[in-house]
Coordinates of C-alpha atoms in Angstrom, one line a residue:
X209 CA -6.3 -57.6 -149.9
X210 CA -2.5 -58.1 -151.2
X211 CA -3.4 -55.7 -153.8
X212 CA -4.1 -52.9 -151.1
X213 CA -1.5 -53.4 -149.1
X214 CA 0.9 -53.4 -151.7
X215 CA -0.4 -50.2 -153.6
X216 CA -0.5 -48.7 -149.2
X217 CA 3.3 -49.4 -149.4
X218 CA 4.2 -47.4 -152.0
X219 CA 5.7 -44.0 -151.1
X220 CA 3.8 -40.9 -152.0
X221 CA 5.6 -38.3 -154.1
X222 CA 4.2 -35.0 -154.8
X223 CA 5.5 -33.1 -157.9
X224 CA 5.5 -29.3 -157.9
X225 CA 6.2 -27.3 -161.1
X226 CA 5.2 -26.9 -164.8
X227 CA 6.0 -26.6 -168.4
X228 CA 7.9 -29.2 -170.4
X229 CA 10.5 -30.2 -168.3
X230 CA 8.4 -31.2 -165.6
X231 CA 6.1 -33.2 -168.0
X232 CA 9.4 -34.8 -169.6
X233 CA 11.0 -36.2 -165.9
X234 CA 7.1 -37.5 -165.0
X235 CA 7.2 -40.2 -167.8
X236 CA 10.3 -41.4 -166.4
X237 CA 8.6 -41.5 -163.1
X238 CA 5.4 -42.8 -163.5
X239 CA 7.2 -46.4 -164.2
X240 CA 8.4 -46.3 -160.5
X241 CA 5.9 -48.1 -157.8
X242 CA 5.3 -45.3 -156.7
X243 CA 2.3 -43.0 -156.0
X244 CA 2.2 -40.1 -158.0
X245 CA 0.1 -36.6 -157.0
X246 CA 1.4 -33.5 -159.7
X247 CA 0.0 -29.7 -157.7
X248 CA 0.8 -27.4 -161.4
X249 CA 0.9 -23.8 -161.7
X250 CA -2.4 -21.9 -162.6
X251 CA -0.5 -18.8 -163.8
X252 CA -0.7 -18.9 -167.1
X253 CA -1.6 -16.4 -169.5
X254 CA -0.2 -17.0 -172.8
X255 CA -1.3 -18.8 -175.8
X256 CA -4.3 -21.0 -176.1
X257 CA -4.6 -21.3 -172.0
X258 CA -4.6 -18.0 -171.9
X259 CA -7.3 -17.6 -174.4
X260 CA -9.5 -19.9 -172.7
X261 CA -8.5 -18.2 -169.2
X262 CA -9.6 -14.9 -170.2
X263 CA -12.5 -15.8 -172.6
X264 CA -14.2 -18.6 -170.6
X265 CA -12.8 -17.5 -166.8
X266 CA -11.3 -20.9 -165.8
X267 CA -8.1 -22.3 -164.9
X268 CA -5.1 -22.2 -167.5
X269 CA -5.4 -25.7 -169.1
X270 CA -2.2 -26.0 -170.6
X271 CA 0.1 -27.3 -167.8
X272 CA -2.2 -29.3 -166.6
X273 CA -2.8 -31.2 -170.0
X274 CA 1.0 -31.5 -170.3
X275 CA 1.2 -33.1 -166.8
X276 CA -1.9 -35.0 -167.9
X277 CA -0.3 -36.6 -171.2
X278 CA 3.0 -37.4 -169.7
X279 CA 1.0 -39.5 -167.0
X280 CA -1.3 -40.9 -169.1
X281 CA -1.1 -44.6 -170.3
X282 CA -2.5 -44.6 -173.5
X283 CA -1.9 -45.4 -176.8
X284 CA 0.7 -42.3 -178.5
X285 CA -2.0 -41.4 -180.8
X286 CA -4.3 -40.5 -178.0
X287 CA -1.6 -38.8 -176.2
X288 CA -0.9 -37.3 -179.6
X289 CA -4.6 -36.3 -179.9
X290 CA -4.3 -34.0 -177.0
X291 CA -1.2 -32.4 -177.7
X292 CA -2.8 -32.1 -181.5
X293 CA -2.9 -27.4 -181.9
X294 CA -5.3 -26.4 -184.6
X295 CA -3.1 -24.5 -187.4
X296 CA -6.0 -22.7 -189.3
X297 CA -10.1 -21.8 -188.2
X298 CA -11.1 -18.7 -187.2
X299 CA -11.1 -19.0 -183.3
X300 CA -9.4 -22.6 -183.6
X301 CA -6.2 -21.6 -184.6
X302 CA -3.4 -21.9 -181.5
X303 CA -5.6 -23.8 -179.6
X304 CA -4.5 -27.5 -178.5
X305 CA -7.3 -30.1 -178.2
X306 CA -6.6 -31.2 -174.8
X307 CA -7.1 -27.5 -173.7
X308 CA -10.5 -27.5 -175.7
X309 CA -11.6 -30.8 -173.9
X310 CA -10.2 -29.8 -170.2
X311 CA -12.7 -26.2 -170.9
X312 CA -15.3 -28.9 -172.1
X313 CA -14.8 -31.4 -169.4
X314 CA -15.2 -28.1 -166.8
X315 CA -18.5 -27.7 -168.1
X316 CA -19.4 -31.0 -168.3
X317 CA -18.9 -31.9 -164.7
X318 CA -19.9 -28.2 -163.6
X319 CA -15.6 -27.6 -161.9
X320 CA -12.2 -27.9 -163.0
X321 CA -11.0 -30.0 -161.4
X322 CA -13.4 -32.5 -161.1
X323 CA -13.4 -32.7 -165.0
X324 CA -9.3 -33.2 -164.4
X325 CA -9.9 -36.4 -162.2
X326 CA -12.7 -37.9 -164.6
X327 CA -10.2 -37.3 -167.4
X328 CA -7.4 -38.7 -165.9
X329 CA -9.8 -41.8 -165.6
X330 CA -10.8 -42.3 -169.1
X331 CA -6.4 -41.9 -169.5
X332 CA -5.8 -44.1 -167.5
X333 CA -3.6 -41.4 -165.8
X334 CA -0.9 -43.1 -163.5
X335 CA -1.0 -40.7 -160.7
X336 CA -3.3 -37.3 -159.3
X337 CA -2.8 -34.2 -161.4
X338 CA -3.8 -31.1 -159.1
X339 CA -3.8 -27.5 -160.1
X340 CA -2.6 -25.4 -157.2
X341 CA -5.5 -23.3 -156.9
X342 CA -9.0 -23.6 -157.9
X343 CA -8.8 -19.8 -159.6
X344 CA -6.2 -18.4 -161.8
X345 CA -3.0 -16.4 -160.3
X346 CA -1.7 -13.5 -161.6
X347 CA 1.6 -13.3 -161.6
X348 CA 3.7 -10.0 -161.4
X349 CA 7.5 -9.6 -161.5
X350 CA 9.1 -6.6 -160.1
X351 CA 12.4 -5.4 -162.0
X352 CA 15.8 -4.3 -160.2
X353 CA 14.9 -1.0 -162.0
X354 CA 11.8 -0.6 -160.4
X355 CA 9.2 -1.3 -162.9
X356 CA 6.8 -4.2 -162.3
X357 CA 5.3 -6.4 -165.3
X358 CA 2.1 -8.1 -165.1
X359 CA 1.7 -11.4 -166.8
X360 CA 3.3 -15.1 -166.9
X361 CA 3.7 -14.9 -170.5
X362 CA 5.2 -11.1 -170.0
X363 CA 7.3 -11.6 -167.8
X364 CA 10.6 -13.1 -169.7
X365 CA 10.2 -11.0 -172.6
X366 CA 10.6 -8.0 -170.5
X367 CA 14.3 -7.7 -171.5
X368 CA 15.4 -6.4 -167.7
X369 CA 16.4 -8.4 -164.4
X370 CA 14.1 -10.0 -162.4
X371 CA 14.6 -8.5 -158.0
X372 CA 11.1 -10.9 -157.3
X373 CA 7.7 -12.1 -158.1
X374 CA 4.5 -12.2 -156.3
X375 CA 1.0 -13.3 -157.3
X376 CA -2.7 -11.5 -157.1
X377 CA -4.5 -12.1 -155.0
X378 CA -1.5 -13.1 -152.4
X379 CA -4.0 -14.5 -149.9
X380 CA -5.4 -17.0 -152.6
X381 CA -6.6 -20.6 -151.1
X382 CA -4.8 -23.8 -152.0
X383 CA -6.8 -26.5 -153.6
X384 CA -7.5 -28.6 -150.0
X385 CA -6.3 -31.7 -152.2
X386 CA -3.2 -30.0 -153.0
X387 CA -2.7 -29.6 -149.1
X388 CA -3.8 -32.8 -148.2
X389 CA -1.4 -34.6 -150.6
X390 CA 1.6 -32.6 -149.0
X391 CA 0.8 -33.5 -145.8
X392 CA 1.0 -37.0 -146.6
X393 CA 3.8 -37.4 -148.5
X394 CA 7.2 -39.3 -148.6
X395 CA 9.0 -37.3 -150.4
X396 CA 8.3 -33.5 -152.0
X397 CA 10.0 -32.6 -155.3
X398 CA 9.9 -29.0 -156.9
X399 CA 11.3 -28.4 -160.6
X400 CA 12.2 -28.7 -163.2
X401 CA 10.9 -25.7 -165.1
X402 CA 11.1 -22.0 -165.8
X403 CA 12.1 -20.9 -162.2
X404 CA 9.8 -17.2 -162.1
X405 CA 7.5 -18.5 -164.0
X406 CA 6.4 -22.0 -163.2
X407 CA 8.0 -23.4 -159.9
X408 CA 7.8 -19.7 -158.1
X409 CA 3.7 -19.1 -158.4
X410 CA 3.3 -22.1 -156.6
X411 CA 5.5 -21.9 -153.6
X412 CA 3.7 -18.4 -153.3
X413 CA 0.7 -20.1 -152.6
X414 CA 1.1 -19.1 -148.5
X415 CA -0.8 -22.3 -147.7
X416 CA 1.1 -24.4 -149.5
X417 CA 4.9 -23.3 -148.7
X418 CA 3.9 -23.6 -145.3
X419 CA 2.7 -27.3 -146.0
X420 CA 6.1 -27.8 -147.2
X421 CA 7.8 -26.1 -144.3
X422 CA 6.5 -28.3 -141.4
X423 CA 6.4 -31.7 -143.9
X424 CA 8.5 -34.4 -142.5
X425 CA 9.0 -35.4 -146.1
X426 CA 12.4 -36.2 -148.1
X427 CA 12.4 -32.5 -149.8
X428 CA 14.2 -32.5 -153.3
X429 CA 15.1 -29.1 -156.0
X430 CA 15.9 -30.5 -159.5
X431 CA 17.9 -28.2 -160.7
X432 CA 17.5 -26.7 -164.6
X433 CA 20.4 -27.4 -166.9
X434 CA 20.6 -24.1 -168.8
X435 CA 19.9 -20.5 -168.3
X436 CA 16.2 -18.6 -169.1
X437 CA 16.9 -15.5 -171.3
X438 CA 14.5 -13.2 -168.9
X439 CA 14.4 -15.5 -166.3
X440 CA 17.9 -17.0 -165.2
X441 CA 20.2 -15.4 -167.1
X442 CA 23.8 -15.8 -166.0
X443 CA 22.2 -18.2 -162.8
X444 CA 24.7 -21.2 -160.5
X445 CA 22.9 -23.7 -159.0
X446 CA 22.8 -22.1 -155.8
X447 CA 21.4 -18.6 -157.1
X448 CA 18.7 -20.8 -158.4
X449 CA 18.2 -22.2 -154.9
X450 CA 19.1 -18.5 -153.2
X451 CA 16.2 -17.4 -154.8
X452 CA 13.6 -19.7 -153.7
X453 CA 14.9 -18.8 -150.3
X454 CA 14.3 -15.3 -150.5
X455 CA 11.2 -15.7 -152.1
X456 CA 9.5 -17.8 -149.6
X457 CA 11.8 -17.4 -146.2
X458 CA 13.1 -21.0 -145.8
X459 CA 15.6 -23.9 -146.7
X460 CA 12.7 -25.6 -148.4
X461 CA 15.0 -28.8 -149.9
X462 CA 17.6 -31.7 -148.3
X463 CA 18.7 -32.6 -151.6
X464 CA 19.2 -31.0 -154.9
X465 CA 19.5 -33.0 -158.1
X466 CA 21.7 -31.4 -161.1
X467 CA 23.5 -32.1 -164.7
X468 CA 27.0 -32.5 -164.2
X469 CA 28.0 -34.2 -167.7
X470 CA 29.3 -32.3 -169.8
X471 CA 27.3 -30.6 -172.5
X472 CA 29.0 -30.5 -176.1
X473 CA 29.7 -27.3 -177.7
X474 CA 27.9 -27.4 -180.5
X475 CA 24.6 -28.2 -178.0
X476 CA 26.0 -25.3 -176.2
X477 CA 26.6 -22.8 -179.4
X478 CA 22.5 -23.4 -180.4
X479 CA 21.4 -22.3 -177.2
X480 CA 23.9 -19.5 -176.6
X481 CA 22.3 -17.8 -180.3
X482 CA 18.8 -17.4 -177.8
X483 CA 20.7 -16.1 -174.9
X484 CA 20.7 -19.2 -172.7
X485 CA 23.9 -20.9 -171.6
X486 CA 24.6 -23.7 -168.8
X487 CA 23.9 -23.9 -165.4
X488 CA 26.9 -23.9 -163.5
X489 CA 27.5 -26.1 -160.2
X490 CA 28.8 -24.1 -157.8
X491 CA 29.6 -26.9 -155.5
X492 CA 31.1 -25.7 -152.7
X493 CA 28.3 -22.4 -152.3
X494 CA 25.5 -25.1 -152.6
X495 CA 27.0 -27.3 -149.9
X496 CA 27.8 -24.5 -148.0
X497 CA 24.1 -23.6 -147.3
X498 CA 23.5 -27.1 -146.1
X499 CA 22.6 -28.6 -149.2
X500 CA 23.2 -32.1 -150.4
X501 CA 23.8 -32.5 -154.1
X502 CA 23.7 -35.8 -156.1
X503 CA 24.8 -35.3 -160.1
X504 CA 25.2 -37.2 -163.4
X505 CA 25.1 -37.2 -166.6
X506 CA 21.0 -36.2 -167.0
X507 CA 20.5 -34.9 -170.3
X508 CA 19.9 -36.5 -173.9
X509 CA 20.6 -34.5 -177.0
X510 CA 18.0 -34.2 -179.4
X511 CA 16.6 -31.1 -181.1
X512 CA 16.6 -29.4 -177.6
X513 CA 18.1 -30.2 -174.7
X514 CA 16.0 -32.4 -172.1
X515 CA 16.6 -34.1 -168.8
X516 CA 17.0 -38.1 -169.6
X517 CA 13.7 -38.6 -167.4
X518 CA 15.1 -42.6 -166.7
X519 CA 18.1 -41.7 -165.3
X520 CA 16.4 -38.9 -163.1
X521 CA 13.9 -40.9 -162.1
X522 CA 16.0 -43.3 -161.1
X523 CA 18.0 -41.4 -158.4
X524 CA 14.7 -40.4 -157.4
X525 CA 13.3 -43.3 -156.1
X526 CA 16.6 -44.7 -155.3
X527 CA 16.7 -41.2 -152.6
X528 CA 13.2 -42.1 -152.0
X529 CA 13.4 -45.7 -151.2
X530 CA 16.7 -45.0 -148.6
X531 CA 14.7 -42.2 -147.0
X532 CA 12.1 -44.7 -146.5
X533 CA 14.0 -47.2 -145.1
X534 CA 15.5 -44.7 -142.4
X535 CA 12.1 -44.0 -141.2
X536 CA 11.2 -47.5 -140.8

């Protein structure tokens, strides 16, 4: 009885994104008490997912068994195991084992996502972990010159400026588990990741922007800390939020979380060689638009750059838990 009360108390948080840095800030999260539902893109195309998309006609694994791994709470070589990508093998090579066993759980279990949930089980996965649809998206980006290019994985290599994207078919259906974890959540929180290409194809889900729209929920944006080459070149803060705006038609977000620490030149010098530079905060134009900004010092320097998923995750729940107590 305590036990169900307790777990009752915690405050529902639903994650919206993709790629590695949304996967990176979820393994500082999942320590929280909180309750944990991840709604991931389905737009891939690249890669191993895509392989499998095309080949076997399901759902784009490879977000999902990111998402899966970061929530997981398992041994490291298990989570290694999934991450494991087959280097040589005609037909193996590129692909990553937890792709291969998310296209065998599908078949096993006769749907997606069903084989998702009864993974996550044998995991031990702290948390839901939803794809946004039940069918892949295509996702399309149309240029400022005019010319539209067809493909997730396409899209950034294009080598031109991005005016929007939109997904095939636009109508699609949400999964009604997606929906129903918006509508009972605490708190909403989109990013971090590749803005066109793994935040955007689920807010253009109609059903589900619209969940987000009339949620009473604490609504939060974490902001990327550098540029996209493709995507976000030469992108503030608030051109990252202008364009969620004109892409879906509302203020979606109360807060927005971003790196204000400095990032050393040296850090900056390896990313500027692949086109990609920092995120400014333009403080005063976020503000402006009725935005309320909280910023530190959230990255570690390693190899690449990547958010410092504790210290995120703290200010999350720390928003979380005051937003909570004003509603009490």
């Amino acid at each position: 009885m305590t036990d169900t009360r307790l777990e009752s108390a915690r405050p529902k948080i639903v994650v919206i994104g993709g790629g590695t840095g949304l996967s990176v800030m979820l393994r500082g999260l999942k320590e929280k008490p909180m309750d944990i539902t991840a709604i991931v893109t389905v737009a891939d195309d690249g890669g191993s997912s895509g392989i499998l998309r095309s080949e076997l006609e399901m759902v784009p694994p490879g977000d999902i068994r990111n998402v899966l791994t970061a929530l997981a709470d398992v041994e490291p070589l298990l989570g290694n195991m999934l991450e494991y990508r087959f280097e040589k093998g005609q037909g193996l090579a590129g692909h990553s084992l937890g792709n291969l066993i998310l296209a065998a759980m599908r078949d096993i279990t006769g749907d997606f996502v069903t084989g998702v949930r009864e993974l996550s089980r044998v995991f031990a996965v702290r948390g839901r972990v939803l794809p946004a649809a039940n069918d892949p998206i295509v996702l399309k980006a149309e240029m400022t010159d005019g010319t539209v290019v067809v493909g997730e994985s396409k899209i950034p290599k294009a080598g031109k400026v991005i005016k929007r994207v939109f997904i095939e078919p636009s109508d699609v259906p949400p999964l009604d588990e997606a929906v129903d974890a918006l509508k009972q959540a605490d708190a909403i929180l989109v990013g971090p990741g590749s803005l066109y290409t793994s935040i955007m194809p689920n807010l253009l889900v109609p059903e589900i922007t619209r969940t987000i729209v009339e949620s009473k929920a604490l609504k939060m944006f974490i902001c990327n800390v550098m540029t996209q080459p493709g995507e976000t070149d030469n992108y503030t803060v608030s051109d990252h939020l202008k364009a969620v705006y004109h892409h879906v038609g509302h203020h979606l977000f109360d807060y927005v979380i971003v790196n204000n620490g400095e990032i050393p030149a040296q850090v900056q010098s390896r990313y500027a060689e692949k086109g990609a530079k920092v995120v400014p905060l333009d403080l005063e134009e976020v503000t402006k638009n009725g935005y309320k900004v909280i910023g530190d010092q959230l990255v570690l320097f390693r190899t690449y750059l990547r958010h410092d998923a504790v210290k995120l995750s703290h200010h999350i729940y720390q928003l979380v838990e005051s937003w909570m107590h004003k509603k009490r």
